[in-house]
Coordinates of C-alpha atoms and ligand atoms in Angstrom, one line a residue:
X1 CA 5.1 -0.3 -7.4
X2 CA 5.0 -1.3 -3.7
X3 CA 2.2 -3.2 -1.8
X4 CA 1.5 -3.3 1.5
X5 CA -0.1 -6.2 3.1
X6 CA -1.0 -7.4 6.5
X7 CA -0.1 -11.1 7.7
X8 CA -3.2 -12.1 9.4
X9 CA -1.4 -14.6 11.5
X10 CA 0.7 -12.0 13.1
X11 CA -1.8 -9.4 13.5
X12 CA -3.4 -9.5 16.5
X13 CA -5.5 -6.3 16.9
X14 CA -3.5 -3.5 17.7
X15 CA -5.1 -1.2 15.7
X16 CA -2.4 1.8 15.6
X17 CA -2.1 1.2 11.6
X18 CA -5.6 2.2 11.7
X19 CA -4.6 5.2 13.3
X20 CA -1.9 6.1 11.1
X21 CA -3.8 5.5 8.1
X22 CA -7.3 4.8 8.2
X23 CA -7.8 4.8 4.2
X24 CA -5.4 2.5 3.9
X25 CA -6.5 -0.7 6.6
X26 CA -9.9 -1.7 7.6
X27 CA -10.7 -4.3 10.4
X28 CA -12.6 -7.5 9.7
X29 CA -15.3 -8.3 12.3
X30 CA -12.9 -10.1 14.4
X31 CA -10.8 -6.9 14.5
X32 CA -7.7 -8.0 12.4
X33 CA -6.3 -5.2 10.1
X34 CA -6.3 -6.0 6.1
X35 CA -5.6 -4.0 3.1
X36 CA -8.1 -4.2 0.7
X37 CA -6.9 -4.8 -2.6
X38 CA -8.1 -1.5 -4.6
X39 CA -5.9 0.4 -1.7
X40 CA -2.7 -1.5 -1.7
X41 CA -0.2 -0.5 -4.4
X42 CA 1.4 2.6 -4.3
X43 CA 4.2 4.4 -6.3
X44 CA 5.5 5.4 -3.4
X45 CA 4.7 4.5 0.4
X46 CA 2.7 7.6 1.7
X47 CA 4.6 9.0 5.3
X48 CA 1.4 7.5 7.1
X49 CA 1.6 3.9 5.8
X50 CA 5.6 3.8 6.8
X51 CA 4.5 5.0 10.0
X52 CA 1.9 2.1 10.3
X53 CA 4.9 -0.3 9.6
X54 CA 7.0 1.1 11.8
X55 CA 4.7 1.2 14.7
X56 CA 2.5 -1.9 14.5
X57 CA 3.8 -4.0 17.5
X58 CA 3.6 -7.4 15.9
X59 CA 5.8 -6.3 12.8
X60 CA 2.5 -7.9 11.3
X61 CA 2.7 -5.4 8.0
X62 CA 5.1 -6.0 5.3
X63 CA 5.6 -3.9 2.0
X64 CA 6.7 -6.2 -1.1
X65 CA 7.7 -4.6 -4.6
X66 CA 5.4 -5.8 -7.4
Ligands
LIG101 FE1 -2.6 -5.6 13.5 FE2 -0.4 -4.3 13.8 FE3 -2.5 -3.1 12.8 S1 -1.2 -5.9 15.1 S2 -4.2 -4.1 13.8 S3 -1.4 -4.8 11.8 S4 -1.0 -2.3 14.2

């Protein structure tokens, strides 16, 4: 399995993993990206959650195996 998680001390906003895959992240009122738990573990990253990593400027989201 592979999670997918968002350090909340690099993130600062961007918002393009929203756009990439907006039922993955969600914004807290400040409008920093997390993942909540019940979306975060995949068998297999889904093409628009790569593309989230790939693209968030502040290389703030990181995919762990678990
Ligand atoms: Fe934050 Fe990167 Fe998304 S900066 S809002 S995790 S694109």
């Amino acid at each position: 399995m592979q999670r997918v998680s968002v350090d909340p001390a690099k993130c600062q906003g961007h918002a393009r993993c929203l756009a990439f895959a907006p039922d993955v992240f969600d914004f807290d009122d400040e409008g920093y990206a997390f993942v909540p738990d019940d979306r975060a573990q995949f068998e297999e990253l889904p093409n628009p959650v790569k593309l989230a990593v790939a693209n968030c400027p502040e290389r703030a989201i990181s995919v762990s195996e678990v």
